[in-house]
Coordinates of C-alpha atoms and ligand atoms in Angstrom, one line a residue:
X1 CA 55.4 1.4 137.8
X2 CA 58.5 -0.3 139.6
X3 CA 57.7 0.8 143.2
X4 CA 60.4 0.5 146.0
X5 CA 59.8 1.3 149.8
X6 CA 60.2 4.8 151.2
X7 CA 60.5 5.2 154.6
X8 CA 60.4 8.0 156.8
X9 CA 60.6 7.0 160.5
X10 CA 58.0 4.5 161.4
X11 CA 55.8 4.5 157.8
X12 CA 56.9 3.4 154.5
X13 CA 55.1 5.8 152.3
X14 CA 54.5 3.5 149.1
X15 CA 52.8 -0.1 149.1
X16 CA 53.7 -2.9 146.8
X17 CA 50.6 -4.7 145.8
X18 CA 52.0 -8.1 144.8
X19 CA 53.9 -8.5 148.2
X20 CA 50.8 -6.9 149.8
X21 CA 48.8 -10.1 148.0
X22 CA 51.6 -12.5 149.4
X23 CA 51.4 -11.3 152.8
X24 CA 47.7 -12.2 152.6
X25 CA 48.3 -15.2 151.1
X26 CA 51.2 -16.9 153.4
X27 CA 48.0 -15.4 156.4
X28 CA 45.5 -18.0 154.7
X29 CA 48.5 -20.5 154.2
X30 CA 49.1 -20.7 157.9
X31 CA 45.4 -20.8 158.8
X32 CA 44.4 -23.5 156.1
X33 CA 47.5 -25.5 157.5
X34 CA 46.0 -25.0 161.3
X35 CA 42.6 -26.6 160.2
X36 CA 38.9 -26.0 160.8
X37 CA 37.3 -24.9 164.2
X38 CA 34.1 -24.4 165.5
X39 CA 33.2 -20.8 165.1
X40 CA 31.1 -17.6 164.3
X41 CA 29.6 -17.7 160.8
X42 CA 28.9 -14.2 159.9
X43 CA 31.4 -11.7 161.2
X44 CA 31.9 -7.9 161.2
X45 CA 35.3 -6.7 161.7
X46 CA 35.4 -2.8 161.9
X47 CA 39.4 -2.3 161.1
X48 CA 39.5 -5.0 159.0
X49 CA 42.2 -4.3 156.6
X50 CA 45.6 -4.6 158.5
X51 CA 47.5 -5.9 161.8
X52 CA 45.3 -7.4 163.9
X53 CA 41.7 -7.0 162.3
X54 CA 42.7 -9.0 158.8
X55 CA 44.4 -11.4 160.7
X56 CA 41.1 -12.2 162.2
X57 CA 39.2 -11.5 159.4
X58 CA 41.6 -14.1 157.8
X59 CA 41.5 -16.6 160.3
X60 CA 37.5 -15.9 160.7
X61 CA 36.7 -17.1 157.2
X62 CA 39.2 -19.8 156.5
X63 CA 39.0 -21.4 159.9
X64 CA 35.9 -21.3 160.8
X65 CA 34.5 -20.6 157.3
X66 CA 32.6 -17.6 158.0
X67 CA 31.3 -14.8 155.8
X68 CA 33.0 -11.4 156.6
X69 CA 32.1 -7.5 156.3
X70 CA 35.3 -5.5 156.8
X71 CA 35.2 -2.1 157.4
X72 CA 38.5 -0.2 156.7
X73 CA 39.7 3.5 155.8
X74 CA 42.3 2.9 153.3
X75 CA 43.3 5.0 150.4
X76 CA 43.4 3.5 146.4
X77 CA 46.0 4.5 144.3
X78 CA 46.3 7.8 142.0
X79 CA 48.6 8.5 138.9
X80 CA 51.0 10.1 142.0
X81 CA 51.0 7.3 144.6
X82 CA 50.7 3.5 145.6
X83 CA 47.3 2.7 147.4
X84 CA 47.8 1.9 151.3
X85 CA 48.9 -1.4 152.3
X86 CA 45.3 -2.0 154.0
X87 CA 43.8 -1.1 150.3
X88 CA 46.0 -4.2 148.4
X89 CA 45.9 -6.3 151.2
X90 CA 41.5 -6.3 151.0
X91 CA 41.7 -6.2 147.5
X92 CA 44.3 -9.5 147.6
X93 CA 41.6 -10.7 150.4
X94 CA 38.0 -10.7 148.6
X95 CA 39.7 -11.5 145.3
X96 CA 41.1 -15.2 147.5
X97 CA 38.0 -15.0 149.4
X98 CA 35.6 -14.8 146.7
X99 CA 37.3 -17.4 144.8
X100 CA 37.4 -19.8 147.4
X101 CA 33.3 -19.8 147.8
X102 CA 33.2 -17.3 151.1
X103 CA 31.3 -14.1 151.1
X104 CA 33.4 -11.7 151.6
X105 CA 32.5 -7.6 151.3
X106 CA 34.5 -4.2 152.3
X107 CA 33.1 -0.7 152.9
X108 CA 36.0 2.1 153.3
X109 CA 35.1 5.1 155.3
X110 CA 35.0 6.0 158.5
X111 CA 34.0 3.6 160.6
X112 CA 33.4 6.5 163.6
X113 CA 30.7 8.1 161.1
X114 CA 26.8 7.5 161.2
X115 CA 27.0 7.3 157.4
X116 CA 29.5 4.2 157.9
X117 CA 27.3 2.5 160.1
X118 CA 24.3 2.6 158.5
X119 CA 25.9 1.9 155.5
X120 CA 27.2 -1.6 157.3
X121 CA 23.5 -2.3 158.6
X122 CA 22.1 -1.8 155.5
X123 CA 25.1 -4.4 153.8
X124 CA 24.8 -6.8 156.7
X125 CA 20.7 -7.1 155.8
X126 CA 21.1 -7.2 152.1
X127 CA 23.9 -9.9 152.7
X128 CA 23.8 -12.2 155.9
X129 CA 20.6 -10.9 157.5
X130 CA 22.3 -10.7 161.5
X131 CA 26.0 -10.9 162.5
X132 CA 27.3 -13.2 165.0
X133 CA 30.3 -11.8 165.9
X134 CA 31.7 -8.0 165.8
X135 CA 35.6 -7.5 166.2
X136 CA 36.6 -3.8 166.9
X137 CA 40.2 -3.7 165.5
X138 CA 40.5 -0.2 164.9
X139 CA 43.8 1.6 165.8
X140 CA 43.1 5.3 164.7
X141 CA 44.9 8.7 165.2
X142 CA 41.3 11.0 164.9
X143 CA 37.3 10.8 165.5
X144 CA 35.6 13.0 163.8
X145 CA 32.2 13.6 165.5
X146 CA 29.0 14.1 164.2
X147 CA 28.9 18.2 165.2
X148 CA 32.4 18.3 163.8
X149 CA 34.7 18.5 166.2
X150 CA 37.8 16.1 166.1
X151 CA 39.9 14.5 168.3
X152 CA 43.3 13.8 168.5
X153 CA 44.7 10.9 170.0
X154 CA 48.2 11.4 171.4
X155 CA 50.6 8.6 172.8
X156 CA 52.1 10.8 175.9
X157 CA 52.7 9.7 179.8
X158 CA 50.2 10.9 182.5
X159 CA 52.1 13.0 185.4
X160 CA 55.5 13.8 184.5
X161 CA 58.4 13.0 182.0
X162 CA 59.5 9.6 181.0
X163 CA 63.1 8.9 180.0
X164 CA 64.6 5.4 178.5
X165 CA 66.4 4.1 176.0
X166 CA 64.8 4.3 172.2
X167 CA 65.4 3.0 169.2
X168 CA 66.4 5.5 166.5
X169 CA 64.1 3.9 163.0
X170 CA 66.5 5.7 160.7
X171 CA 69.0 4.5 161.6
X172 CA 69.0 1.5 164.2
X173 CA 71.1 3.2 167.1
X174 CA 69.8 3.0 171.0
X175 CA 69.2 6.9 171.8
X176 CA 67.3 8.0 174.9
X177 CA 63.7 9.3 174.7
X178 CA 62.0 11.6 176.4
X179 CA 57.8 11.3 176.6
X180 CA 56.5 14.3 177.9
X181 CA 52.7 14.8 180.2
X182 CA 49.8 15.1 178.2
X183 CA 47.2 18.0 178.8
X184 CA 43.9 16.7 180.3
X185 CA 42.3 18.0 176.9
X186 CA 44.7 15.3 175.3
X187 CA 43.8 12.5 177.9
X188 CA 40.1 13.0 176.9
X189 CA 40.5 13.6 173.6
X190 CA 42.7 10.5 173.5
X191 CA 40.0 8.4 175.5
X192 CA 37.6 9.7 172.9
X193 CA 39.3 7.7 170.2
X194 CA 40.8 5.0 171.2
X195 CA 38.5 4.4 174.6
X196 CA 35.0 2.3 174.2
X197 CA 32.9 5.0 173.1
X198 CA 32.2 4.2 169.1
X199 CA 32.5 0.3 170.0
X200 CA 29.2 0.8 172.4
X201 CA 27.6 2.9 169.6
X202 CA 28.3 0.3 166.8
X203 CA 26.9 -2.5 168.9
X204 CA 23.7 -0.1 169.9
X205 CA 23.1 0.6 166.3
X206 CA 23.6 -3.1 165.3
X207 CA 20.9 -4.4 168.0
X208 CA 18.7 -1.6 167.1
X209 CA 18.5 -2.0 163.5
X210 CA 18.0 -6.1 164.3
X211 CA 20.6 -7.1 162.9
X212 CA 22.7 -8.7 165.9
X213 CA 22.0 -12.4 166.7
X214 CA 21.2 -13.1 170.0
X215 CA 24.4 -14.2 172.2
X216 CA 26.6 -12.7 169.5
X217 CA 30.0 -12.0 170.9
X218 CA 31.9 -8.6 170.3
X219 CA 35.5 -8.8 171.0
X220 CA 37.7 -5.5 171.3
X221 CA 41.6 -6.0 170.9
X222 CA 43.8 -4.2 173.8
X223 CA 47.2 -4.6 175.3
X224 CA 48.9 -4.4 178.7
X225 CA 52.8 -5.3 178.0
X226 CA 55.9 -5.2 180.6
X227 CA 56.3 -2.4 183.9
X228 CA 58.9 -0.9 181.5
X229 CA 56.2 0.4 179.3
X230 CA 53.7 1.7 181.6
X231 CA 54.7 5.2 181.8
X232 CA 54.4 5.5 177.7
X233 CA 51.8 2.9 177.9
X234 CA 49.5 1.3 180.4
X235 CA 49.6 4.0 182.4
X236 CA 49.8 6.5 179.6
X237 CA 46.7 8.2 177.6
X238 CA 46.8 4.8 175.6
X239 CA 46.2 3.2 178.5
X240 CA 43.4 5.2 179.8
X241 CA 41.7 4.5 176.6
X242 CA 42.5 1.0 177.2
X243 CA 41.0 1.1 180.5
X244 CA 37.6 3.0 178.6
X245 CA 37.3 -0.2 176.1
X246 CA 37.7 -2.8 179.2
X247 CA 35.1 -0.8 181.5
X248 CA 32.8 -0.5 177.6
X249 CA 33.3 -4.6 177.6
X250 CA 31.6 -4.7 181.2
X251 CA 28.8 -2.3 180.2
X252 CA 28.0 -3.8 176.6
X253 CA 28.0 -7.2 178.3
X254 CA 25.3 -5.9 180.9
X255 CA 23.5 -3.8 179.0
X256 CA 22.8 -6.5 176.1
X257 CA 22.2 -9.1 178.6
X258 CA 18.4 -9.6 178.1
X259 CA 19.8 -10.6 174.4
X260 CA 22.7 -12.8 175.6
X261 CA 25.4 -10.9 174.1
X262 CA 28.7 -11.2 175.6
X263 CA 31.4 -8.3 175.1
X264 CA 35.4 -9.5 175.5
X265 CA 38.7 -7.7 175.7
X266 CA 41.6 -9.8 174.1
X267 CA 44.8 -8.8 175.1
X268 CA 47.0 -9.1 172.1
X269 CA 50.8 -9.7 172.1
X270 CA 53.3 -6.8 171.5
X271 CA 53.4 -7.1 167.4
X272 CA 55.1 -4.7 164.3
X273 CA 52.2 -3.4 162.9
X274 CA 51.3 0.8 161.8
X275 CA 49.8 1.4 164.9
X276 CA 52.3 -0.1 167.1
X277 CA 55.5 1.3 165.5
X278 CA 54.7 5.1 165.8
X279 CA 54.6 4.2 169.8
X280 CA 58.2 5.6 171.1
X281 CA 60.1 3.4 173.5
X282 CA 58.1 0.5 172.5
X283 CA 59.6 -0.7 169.1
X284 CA 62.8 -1.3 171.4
X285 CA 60.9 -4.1 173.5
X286 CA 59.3 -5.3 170.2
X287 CA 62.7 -6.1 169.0
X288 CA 64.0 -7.8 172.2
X289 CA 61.1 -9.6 172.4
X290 CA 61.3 -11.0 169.1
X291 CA 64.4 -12.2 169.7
X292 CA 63.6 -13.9 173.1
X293 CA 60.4 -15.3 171.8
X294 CA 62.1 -16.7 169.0
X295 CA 64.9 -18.3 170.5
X296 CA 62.2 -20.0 173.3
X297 CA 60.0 -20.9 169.9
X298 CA 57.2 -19.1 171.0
X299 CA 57.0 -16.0 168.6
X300 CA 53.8 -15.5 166.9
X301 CA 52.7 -12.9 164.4
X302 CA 48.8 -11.5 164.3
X303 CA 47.9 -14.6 162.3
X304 CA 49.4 -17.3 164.9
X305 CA 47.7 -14.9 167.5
X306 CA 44.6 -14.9 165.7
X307 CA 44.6 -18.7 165.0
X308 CA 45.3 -19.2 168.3
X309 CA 42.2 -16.7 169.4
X310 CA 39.5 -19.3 167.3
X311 CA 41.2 -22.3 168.0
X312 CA 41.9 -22.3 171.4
X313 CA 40.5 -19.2 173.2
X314 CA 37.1 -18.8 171.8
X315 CA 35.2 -22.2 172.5
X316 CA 31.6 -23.3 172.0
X317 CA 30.6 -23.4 175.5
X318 CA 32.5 -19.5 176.0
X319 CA 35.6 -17.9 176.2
X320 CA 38.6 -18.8 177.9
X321 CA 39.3 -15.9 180.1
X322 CA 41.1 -14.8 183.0
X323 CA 39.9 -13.6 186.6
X324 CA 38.7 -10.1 185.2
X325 CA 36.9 -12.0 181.7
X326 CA 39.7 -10.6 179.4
X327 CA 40.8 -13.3 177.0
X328 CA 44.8 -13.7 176.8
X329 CA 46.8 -14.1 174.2
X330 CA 49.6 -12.0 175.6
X331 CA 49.7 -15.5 177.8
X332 CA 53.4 -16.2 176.0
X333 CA 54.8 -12.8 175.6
X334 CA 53.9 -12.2 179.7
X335 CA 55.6 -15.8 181.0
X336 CA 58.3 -14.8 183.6
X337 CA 60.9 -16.4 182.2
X338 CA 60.1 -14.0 178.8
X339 CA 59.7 -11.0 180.7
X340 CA 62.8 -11.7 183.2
X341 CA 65.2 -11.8 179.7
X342 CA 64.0 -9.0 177.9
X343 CA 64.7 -7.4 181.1
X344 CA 67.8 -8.7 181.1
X345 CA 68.8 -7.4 177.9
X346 CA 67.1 -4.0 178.4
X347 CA 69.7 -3.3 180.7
X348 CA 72.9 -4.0 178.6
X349 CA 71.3 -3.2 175.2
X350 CA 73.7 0.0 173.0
X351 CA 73.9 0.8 170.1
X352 CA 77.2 -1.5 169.9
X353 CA 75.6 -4.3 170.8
X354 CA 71.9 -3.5 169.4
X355 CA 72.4 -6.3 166.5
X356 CA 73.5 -9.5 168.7
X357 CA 71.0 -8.5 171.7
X358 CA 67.6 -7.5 169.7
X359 CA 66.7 -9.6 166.7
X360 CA 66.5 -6.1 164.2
X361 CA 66.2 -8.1 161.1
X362 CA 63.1 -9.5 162.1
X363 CA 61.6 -6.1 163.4
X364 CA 62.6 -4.7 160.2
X365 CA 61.6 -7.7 158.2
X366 CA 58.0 -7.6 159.6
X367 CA 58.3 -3.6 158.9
X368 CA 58.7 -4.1 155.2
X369 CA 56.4 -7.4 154.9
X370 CA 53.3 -5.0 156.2
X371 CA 54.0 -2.8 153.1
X372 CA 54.5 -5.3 150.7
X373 CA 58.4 -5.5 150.3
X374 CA 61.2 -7.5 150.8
X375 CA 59.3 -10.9 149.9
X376 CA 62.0 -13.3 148.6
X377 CA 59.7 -14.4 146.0
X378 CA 58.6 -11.3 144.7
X379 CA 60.7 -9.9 141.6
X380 CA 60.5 -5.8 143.1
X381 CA 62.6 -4.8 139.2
X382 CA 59.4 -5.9 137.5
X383 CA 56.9 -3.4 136.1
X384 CA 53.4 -3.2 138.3
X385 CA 50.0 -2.1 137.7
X386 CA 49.1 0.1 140.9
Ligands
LIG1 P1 46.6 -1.3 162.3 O1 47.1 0.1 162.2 O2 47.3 -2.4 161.6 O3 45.1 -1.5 161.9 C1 44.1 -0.4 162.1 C2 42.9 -0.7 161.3 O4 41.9 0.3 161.6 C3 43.1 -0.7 159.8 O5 42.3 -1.7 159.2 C4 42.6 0.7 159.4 O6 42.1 0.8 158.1 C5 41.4 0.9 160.4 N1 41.0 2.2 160.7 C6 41.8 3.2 161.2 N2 41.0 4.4 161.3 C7 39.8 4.1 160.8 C8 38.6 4.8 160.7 N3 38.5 6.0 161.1 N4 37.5 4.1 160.1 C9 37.6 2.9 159.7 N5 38.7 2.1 159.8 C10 39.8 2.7 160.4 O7 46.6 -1.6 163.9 P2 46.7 -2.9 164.9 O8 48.0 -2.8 165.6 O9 46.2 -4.1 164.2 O10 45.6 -2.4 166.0 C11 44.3 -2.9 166.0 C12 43.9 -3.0 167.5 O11 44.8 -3.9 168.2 C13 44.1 -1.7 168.3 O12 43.1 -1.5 169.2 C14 45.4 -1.9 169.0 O13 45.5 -1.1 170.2 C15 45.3 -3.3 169.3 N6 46.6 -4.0 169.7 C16 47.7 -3.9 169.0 C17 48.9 -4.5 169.4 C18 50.1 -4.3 168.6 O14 51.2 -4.6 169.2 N7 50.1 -4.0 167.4 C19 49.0 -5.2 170.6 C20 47.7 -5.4 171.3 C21 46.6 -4.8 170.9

């Protein structure tokens, strides 16, 4: 099949699985070039299979040569469609993994599910016998509980309206956008998913079934960003959920203290990835930030920030955290000067001038790369096996 990106908004709704394989590959470049670092051994990411979590699961095993279980919900291909980007990329993964001597094993479901979890105990004793590190990298639209019910998460403001400027994704002019109040039911609901809840109930089920080393260290991924993004942000139903996960951190952390185990936030930089780009208002700041960062030289993607995390934030004697014990690796994206340009640019960005005063082509080249396309070395006329 000769596949070719089709985008609707903010998803591309095929997957290229060579590109998919390159993007994982130039990810273990980078981290091979960075060098070894003291680390965790045996790690569990739960969202393991794009953005953030295979960044880490990347940098996990080739840094600090550690043996990974992922956990992902991807889908594989059929006769109509490509697999998801998460499904190629863990493929591309265990097939590099494997062959480079590292243990290196999936499961795909959902990782909110009893079935799921047990499932992962049951791998992580047949396997590597205790974990010494659990990442929660999962960015997810719907829990499903065990009674059945779902919830929704919803990326809304909390209180009244919210009006700024927007970029339009089809078709790269500055609108404005309009985020509306969500219901308490919604707040909740979103809490529910994206909030602290399943992370607590992993780690309970881990200690329980024995099979989390003692001082193991559980890391959940959040993010704070500029004032201009509270309302739709920090301040909105993401945000509360946000502020669930850091309060979970405190409790895990307390809670598992007998057994030494320590539970951090890591506030992550502003990045392109599925989650991120369904967020309105946001992939505007994404793009002037690129363009700032880059022109300062201190743009990273999730693999720099991930490198970073093992290298420099996550030492053997603890992690390097800031008065409230959340690790920061928004350190670059928050640094005045950063935050006082984007600003800047906020103010005079239109659609006239959208090109010189955001960097677009690298928003939209990291849009593409995260499905697979627009790799300069990857001949996209070519027939592929899906
Ligand atoms: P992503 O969309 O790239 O990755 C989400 C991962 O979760 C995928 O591996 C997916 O398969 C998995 N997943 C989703 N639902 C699942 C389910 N029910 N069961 C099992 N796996 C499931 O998202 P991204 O951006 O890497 O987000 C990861 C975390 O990082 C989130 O907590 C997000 O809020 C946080 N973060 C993201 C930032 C960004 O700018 N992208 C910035 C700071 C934090």
């Amino acid at each position: 099949m000769i596949i070719e990106p089709k985008v609707r908004g903010f998803i591309c709704m095929t997957a290229h699985p060579e590109g998919c394989k390159e993007n994982v590959a130039r990810q273990i470049s980078y981290i091979k070039k960075l060098g070894k670092t003291e680390g965790p051994k045996r790690v569990l990411i739960i969202g393991a299979s794009t953005g953030y979590g295979l960044a880490t699961r990347i940098a996990a095993t080739y840094g600090c040569d550690a043996s990974t279980i992922g956990i992902m919900y991807e889908k594989p291909a059929n006769d109509r469609r490509t697999a998801t980007p998460g499904w190629y990329n863990t493929k591309a993964f265990e097939e590099f993994a494997t062959a480079d001597g590292y243990y290196a094993k999936t499961i795909n479901g959902d990782a909110f599910s009893k079935e799921i979890k047990e499932q992962t105990i049951e791998l992580i004793k047949s396997s590597m016998g205790k974990v010494d590190m659990v990442v929660y990298s999962l960015a997810a639209p719907r829990r499903t509980m065990p009674d059945g019910t779902i919830y929704n998460s919803v990326l809304k403001t909390v209180g009244g309206n919210f009006t700024n400027k927007s970029l339009n994704l089809n078709n790269n002019t500055i609108t404005e956008a309009t985020i509306g109040p969500a219901t308490e039911e919604e707040i909740q609901a979103t809490i529910k998913v994206m909030g602290g809840d399943d992370w607590k109930d992993w780690i309970t089920e881990l200690d329980a079934a024995g099979v989390l080393e003692e001082k193991a260290v559980t890391i959940a991924y959040s993010y704070i960003g500029p004032k201009l993004t509270y309302p739709v942000y920090y301040h909105g139903t993401i945000g509360l959920a946000k502020e669930h996960l850091y309060n979970t951190s405190v409790e895990i952390t307390q809670e598992f203290s007998s057994r030494g185990i320590k539970a951090y936030i890591c506030v992550n930089k502003a990045l392109v990835t599925q989650a991120s780009s369904a967020i309105p208002v946001v992939p505007l700041y994404f793009a002037i930030l690129y363009k700032v960062m880059k022109e300062h030289g201190l743009h990273e993607g999730c693999i720099e920030q991930m490198g970073r995390l093992f290298h420099d934030k996550l030492t053997p004697v603890g992690a390097i955290v800031d008065e409230m014990n959340r690790i920061r690796l928004d350190d670059y994206e928050m640094q005045d000067h950063i935050q006082h340009k984007v600003m800047e640019l906020w103010d005079q960005i239109n659609t006239e001038n959208v090109n010189e005063l955001a960097d677009l082509t690298g928003y939209w080249e990291d849009f593409y790369h995260m499905f697979g396309f627009r790799y300069e070395n990857i001949d996209y006329s070519k027939d592929v096996d899906i």
